[in-house]
Tab-separated table of C-alpha atoms in Angstrom:
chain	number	residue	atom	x	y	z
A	817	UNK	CA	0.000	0.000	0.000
A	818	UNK	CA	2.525	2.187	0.945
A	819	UNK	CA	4.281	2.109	-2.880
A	820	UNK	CA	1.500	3.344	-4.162
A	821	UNK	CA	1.039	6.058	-1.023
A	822	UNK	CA	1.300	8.231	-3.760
A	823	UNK	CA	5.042	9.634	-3.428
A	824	UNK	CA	3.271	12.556	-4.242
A	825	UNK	CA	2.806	13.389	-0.555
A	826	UNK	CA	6.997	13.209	-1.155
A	827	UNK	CA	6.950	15.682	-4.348
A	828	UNK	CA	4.367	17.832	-2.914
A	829	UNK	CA	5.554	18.447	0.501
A	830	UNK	CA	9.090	18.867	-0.872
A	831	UNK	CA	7.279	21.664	-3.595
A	832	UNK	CA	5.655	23.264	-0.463
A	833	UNK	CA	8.991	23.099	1.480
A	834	UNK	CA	11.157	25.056	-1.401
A	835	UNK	CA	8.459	27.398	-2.185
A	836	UNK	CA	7.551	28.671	1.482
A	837	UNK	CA	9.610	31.676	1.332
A	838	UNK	CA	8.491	33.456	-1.523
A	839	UNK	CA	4.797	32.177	-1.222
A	840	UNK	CA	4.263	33.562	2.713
A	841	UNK	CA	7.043	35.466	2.944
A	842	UNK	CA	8.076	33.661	5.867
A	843	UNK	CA	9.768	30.191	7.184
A	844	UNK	CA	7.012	28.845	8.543
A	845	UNK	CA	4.321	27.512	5.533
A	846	UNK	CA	6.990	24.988	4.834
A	847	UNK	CA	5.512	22.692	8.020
A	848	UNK	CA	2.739	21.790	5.607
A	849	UNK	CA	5.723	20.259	3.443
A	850	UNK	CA	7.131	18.679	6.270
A	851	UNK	CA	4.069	16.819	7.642
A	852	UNK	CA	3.124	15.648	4.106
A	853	UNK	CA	6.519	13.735	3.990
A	854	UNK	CA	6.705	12.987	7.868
A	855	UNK	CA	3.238	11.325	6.679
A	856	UNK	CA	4.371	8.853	3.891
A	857	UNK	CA	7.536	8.059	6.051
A	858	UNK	CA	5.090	7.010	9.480
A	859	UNK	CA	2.969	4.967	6.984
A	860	UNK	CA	6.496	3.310	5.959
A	861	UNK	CA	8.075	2.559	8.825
A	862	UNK	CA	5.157	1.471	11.438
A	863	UNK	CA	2.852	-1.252	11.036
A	864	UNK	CA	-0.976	0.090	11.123
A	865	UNK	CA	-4.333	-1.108	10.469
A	866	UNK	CA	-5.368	-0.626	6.728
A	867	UNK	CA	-8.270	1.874	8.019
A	868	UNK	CA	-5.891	3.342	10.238
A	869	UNK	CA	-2.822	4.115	7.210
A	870	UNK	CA	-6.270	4.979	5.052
A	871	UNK	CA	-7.252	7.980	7.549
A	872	UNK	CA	-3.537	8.744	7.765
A	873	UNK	CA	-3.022	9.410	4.032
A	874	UNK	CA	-7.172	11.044	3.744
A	875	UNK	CA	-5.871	13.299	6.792
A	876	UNK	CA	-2.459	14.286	4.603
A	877	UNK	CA	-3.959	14.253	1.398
A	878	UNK	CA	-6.610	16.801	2.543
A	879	UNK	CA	-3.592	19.415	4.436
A	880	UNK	CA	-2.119	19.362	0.512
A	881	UNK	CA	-5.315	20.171	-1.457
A	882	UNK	CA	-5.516	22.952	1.141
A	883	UNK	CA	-1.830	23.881	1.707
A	884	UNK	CA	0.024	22.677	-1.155
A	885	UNK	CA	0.795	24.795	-4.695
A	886	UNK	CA	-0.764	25.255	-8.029
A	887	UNK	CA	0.468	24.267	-10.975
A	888	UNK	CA	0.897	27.468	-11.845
A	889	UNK	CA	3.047	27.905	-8.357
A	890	UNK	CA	5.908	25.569	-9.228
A	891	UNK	CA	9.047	26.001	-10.756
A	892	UNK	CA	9.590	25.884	-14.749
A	893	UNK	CA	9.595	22.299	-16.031
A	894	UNK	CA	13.789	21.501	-16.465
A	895	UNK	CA	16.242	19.307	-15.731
A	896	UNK	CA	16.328	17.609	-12.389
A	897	UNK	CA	19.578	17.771	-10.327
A	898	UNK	CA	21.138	14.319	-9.949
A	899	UNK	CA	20.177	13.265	-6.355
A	900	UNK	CA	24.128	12.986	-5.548
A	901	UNK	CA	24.453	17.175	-6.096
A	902	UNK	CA	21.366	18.159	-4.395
A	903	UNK	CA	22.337	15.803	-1.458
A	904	UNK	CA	25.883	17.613	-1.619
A	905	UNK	CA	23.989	21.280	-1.997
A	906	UNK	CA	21.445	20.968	0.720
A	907	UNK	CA	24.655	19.409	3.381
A	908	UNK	CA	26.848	22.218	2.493
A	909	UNK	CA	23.863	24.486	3.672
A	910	UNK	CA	23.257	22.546	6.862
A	911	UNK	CA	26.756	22.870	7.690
A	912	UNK	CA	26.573	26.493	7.654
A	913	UNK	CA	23.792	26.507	10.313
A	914	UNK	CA	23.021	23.208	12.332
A	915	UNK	CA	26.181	24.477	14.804
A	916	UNK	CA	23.760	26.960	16.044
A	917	UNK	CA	20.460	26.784	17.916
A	918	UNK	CA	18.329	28.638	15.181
A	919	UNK	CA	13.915	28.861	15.560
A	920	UNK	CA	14.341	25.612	18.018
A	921	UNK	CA	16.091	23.405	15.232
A	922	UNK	CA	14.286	24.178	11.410
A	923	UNK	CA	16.670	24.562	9.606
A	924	UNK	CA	17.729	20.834	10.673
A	925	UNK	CA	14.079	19.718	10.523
A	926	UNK	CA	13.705	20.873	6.997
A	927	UNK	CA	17.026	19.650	5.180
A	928	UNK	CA	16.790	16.497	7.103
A	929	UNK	CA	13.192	15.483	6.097
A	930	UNK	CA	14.341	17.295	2.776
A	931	UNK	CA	16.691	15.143	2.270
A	932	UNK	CA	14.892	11.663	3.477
A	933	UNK	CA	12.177	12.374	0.541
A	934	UNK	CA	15.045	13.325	-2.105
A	935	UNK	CA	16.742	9.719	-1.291
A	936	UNK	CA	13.704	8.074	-1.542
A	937	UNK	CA	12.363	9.489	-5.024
A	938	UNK	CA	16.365	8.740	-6.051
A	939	UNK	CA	16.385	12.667	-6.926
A	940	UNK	CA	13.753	15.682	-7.080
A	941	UNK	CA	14.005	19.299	-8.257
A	942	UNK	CA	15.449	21.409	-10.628
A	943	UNK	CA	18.561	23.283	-9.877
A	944	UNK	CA	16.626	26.519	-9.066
A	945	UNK	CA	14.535	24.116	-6.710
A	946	UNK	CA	17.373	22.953	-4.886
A	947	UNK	CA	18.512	26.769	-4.651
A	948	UNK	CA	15.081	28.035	-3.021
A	949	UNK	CA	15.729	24.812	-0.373
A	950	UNK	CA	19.500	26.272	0.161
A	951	UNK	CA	18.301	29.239	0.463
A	952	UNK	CA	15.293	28.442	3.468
A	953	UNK	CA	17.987	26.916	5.121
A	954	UNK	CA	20.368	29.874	4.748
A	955	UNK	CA	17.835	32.323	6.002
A	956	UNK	CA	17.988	30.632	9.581
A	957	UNK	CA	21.633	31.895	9.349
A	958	UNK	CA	21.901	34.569	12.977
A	959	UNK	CA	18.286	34.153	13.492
A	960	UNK	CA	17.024	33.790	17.517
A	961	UNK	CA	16.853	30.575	18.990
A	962	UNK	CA	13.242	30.613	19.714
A	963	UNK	CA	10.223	32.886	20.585
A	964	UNK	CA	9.209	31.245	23.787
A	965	UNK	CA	10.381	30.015	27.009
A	966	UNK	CA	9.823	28.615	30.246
A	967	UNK	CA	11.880	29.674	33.079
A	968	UNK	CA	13.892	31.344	30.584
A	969	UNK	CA	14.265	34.020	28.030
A	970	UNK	CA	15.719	34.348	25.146
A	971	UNK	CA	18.835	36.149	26.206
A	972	UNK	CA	19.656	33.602	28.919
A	973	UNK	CA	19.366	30.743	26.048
A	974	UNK	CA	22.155	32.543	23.603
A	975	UNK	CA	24.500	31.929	26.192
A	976	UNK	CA	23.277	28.416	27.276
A	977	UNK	CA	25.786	26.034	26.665
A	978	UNK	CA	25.686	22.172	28.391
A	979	UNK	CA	28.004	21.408	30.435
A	980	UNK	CA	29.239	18.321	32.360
A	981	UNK	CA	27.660	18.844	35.295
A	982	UNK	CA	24.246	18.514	33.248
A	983	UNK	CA	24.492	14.822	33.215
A	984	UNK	CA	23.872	14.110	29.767
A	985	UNK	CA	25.240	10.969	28.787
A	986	UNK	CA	27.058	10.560	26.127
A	987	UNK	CA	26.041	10.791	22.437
A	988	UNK	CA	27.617	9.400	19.705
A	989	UNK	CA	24.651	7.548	17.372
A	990	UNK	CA	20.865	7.491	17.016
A	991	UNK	CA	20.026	4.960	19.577
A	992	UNK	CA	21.744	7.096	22.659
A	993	UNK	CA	20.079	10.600	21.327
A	994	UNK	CA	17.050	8.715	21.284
A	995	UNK	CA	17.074	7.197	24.715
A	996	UNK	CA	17.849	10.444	26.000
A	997	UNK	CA	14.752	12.311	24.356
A	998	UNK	CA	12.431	9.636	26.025
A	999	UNK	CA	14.103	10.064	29.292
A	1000	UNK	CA	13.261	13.911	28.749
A	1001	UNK	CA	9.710	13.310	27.479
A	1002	UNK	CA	8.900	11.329	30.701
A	1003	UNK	CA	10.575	13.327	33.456
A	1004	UNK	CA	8.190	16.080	32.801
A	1005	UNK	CA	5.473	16.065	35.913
A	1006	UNK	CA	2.707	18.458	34.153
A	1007	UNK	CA	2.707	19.505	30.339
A	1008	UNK	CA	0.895	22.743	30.040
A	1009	UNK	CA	-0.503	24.145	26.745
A	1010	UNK	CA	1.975	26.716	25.455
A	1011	UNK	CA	4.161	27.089	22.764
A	1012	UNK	CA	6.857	27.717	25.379
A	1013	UNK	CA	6.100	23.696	26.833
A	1014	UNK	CA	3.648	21.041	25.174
A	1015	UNK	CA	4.616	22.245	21.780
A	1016	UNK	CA	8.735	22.772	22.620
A	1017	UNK	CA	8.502	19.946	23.656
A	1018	UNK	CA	7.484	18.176	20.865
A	1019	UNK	CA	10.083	20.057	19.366
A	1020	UNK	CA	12.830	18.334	20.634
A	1021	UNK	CA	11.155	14.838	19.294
A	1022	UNK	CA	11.842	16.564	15.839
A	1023	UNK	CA	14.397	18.291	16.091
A	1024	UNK	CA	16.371	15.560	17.570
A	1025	UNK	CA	15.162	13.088	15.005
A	1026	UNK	CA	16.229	15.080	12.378
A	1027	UNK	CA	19.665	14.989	13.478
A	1028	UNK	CA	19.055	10.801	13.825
A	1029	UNK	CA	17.991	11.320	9.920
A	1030	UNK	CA	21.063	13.113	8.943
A	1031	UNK	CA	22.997	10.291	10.822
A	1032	UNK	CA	21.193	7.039	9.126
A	1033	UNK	CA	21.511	9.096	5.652
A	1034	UNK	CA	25.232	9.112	5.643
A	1035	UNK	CA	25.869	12.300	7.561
A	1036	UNK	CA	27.751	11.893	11.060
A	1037	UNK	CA	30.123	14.902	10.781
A	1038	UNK	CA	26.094	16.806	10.783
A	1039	UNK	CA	24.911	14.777	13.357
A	1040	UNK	CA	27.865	15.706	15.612
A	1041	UNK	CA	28.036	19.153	14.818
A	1042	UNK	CA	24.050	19.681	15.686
A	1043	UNK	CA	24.246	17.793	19.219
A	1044	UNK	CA	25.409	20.647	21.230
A	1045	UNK	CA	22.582	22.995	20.483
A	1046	UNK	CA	20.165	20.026	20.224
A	1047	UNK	CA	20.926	20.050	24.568
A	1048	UNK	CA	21.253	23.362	24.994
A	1049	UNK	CA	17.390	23.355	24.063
A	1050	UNK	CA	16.964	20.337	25.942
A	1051	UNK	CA	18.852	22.570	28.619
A	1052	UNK	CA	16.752	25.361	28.824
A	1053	UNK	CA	13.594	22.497	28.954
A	1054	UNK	CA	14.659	21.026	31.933
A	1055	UNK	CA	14.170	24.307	33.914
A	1056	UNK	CA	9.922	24.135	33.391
A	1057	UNK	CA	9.784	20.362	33.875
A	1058	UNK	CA	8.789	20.590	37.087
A	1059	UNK	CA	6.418	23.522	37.047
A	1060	UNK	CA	3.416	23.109	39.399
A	1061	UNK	CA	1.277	26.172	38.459
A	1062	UNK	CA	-0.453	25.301	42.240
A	1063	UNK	CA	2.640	26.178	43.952
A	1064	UNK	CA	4.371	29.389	41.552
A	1065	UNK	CA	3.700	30.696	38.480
A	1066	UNK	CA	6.599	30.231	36.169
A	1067	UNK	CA	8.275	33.255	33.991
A	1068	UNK	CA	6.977	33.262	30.773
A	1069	UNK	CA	8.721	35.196	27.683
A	1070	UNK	CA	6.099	34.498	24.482
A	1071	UNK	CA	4.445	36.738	21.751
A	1072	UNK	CA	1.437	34.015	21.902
A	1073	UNK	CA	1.448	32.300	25.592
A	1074	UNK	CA	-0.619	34.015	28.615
A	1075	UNK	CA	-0.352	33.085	31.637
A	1076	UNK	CA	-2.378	31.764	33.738
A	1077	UNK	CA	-1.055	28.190	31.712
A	1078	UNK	CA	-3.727	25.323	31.298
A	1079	UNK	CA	-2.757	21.800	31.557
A	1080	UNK	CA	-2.452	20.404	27.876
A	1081	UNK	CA	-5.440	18.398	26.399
A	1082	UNK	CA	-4.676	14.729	27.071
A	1083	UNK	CA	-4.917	12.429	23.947
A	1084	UNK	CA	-7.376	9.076	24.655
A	1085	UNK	CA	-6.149	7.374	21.341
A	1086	UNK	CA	-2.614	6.695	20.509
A	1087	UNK	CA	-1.861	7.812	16.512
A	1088	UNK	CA	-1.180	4.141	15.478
A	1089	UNK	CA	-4.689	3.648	16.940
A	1090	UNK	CA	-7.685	4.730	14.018
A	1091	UNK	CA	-9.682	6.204	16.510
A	1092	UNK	CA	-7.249	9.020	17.160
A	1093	UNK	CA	-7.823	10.152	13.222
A	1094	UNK	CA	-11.546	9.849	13.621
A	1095	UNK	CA	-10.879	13.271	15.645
A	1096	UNK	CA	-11.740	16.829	13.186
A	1097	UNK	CA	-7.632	17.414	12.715
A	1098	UNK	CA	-8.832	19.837	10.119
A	1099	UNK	CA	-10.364	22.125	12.277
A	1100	UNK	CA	-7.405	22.839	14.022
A	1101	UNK	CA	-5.326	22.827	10.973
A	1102	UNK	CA	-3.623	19.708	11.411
A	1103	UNK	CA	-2.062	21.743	14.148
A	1104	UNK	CA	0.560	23.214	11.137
A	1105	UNK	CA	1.786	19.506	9.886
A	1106	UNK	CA	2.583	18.446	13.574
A	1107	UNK	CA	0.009	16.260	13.856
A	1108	UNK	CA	1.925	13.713	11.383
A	1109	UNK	CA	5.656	15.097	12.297
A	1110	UNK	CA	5.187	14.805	16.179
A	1111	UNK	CA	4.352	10.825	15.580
A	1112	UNK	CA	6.467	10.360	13.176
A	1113	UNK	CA	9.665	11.735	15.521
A	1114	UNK	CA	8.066	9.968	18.826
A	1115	UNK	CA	7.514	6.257	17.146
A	1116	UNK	CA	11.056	6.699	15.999
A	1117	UNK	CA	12.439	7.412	18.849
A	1118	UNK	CA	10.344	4.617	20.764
A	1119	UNK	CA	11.997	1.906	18.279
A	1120	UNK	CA	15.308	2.988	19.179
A	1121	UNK	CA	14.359	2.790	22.951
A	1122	UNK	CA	11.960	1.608	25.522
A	1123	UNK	CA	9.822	4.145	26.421
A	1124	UNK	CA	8.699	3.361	29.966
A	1125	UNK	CA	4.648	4.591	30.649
A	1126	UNK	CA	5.955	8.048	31.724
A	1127	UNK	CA	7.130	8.467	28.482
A	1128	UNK	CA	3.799	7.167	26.531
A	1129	UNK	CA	1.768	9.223	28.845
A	1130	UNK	CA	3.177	12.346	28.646
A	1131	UNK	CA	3.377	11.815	24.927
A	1132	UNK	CA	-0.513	11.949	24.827
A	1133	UNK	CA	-0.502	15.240	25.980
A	1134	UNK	CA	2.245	16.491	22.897
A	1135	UNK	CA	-0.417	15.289	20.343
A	1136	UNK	CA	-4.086	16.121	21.733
C-alpha cells in the first residue's frame, strides 16, 4: 500500500517546502511540506491497520489540497539535479547553520526530512529548486533561537551552553540521542498548553530526530556538529519540567502564551490507533503539519528505545 502512497505526498511536501519563502514570505508555511513527507515516512516505517494508514493518508492528502501549490506555483519544467548534487547542496547548507540553535532546530528539521524524501524518489528538483531549499535553510543563518520560554528568556538561552555537570550521557549515534529524548519526554510532571512547553517539547522529538535522519543518511560529521545545540534546548527544557502552576507561576517570555497556563489536552487514542484520526484534525489545521511530524519523531524514537509509561503518557498530551 505504501508504494503506491502516492510519493506525491513526497513531491508535494518537498514543492511546499522550497516554495515557502516566496509564497508567505516567511519560514514557517513549509511545516505543511514537512508533515506531508513525515506522513508517507510514518505509513512506511510502522505497522498500522489498513483503516488506520487509510485515515492517515485522507488526513495528509486533505492538508495538501488545502496547503500545497498550483500548478501554476511551481518552478519551470527543467532538468532535475542528480540526487548525488542536491544531497551535496542541501549538506553544504546545513553545515553552515546546524552548529547553532536557530527557531528551536528548522533549519535541521527541513534539510533532514528534505533530504529523506530526495533519497527516496532517487532525486527531485530542478537546480533553481534545490537553490530556493538552500536558500530556506540559509535564512535561519543569525536568526534567535526561539520565541518562547519557560523559566527562561531568550537572552539567557544565547549563552546556554551544556556542560558536564548537566548529566547528559554521552552521544555518539541514534540509539543514545534517542534514549535520552524519552528520558526527557517522561521526566516532565505536568505539560501545560503553550508554545513555550507542550509544543517545545514536541520540538525536541523533531528536532532531535532530524539529526538521527542526517545520521542514518550518511551524515555523522552533521549529526555531531548539531548535538550541542540540540541540549542546549533540551537545557533550557529542563528548567519548566517541574512547574506546578499550584505552587508558583513560572516566567513566561512568548508573543502568543498568557499566563495563567492550562494543563495540555490529554490524547485518549494513541496515533497508530484509528480512533485518534476519527478526531476533526482539520479544524485545528492539522495543528501546522505536527500532527503527522510529532508521531512520526516519537515512534522513531520509541523503536530505538523503551519508552517506559511516563514516556507514553506524557506523549498523549504532545499530540491532543
Amino acid at each position: 500500500m505504501v508504494a503506491s502512497l502516492d510519493r506525491r505526498l513526497l513531491e508535494d511536501g518537498l514543492a511546499i517546502i522550497v516554495s515557502s519563502r516566496e509564497r508567505t514570505g516567511d519560514l514557517w508555511h513549509a511545516h505543511y511540506g514537512a508533515g506531508a513527507i513525515a506522513a508517507y515516512f510514518w505509513l512506511r516505517e510502522n505497522r498500522l491497520t489498513a483503516l488506520a494508514a487509510g485515515s492517515v493518508t485522507a488526513e495528509a492528502k486533505a492538508m495538501l489540497r488545502q496547503h500545497g501549490i498550483s500548478p501554476g506555483q511551481t518552478s519551470p519544467i527543467g532538468e532535475m539535479m542528480p540526487r548525488e548534487d542536491a544531497e551535496a547542496c542541501i549538506t553544504d547548507a546545513l553545515d553552515r547553520t546546524i552548529g547553532e540553535l536557530h527557531w528551536v532546530g528548522h533549519q535541521a528539521i527541513y534539510g533532514a526530512i528534505s533530504l529523506k524524501a530526495i533519497r527516496e524518489l532517487d532525486g527531485w528538483g530542478t537546480a533553481e529548486d534545490i537553490g530556493r531549499l538552500v536558500e530556506l535553510i540559509d535564512s535561519f543563518d543569525r536568526t534567535i533561537p526561539g520565541r518562547s520560554w519557560m523559566n527562561t528568556t531568550m537572552k539567557e538561552i544565547r549563552s546556554l551552553k551544556p556542560e558536564n555537570s548537566d548529566g547528559f550521557p554521552e552521544i555518539e549515534d541514534p540509539t543514545q540521542l534517542s534514549r535520552l529524548i524519552l528520558d526527557e519526554l517522561g521526566a516532565f510532571q505536568t505539560i501545560y498548553h503553550a508554545e513555550a512547553h507542550h509544543d517545545l517539547i514536541g520540538h525536541m522529538l523533531t528536532y532531535g530526530h532530524a539529526l538521527n535522519i542526517l545520521y542514518e543518511l550518511g551524515y555523522p560529521a552533521l549529526f555531531h556538529k548539531g548535538i550541542p545545540p540540540f541540549l542546549t534546548m533540551v537545557k533550557a527544557l529542563r528548567l519548566s519540567r517541574d512547574v506546578d502552576i499550584e505552587q508558583e507561576m513560572p516566567t513566561l517570555q512568548s508573543p502568543v502564551d498568557l499566563l495563567p497556563l492550562e494543563r495540555a489536552e490529554r490524547s485518549v487514542a494513541l496515533p497508530h490507533e484509528l480512533e485518534y484520526w476519527l478526531t476533526d484534525r482539520r479544524s485545528r489545521d492539522w495543528n501546522g503539519g505536527h500532527v503527522f511530524k510529532f508521531p512520526f519523531s516519537f515512534y522513531h524514537h520509541a523503536k530505538n528505545g523503551e519508552p517506559i509509561p511516563e514516556t507514553w503518557e506524557n506523549f498523549r498530551y504532545i499530540i491532543a
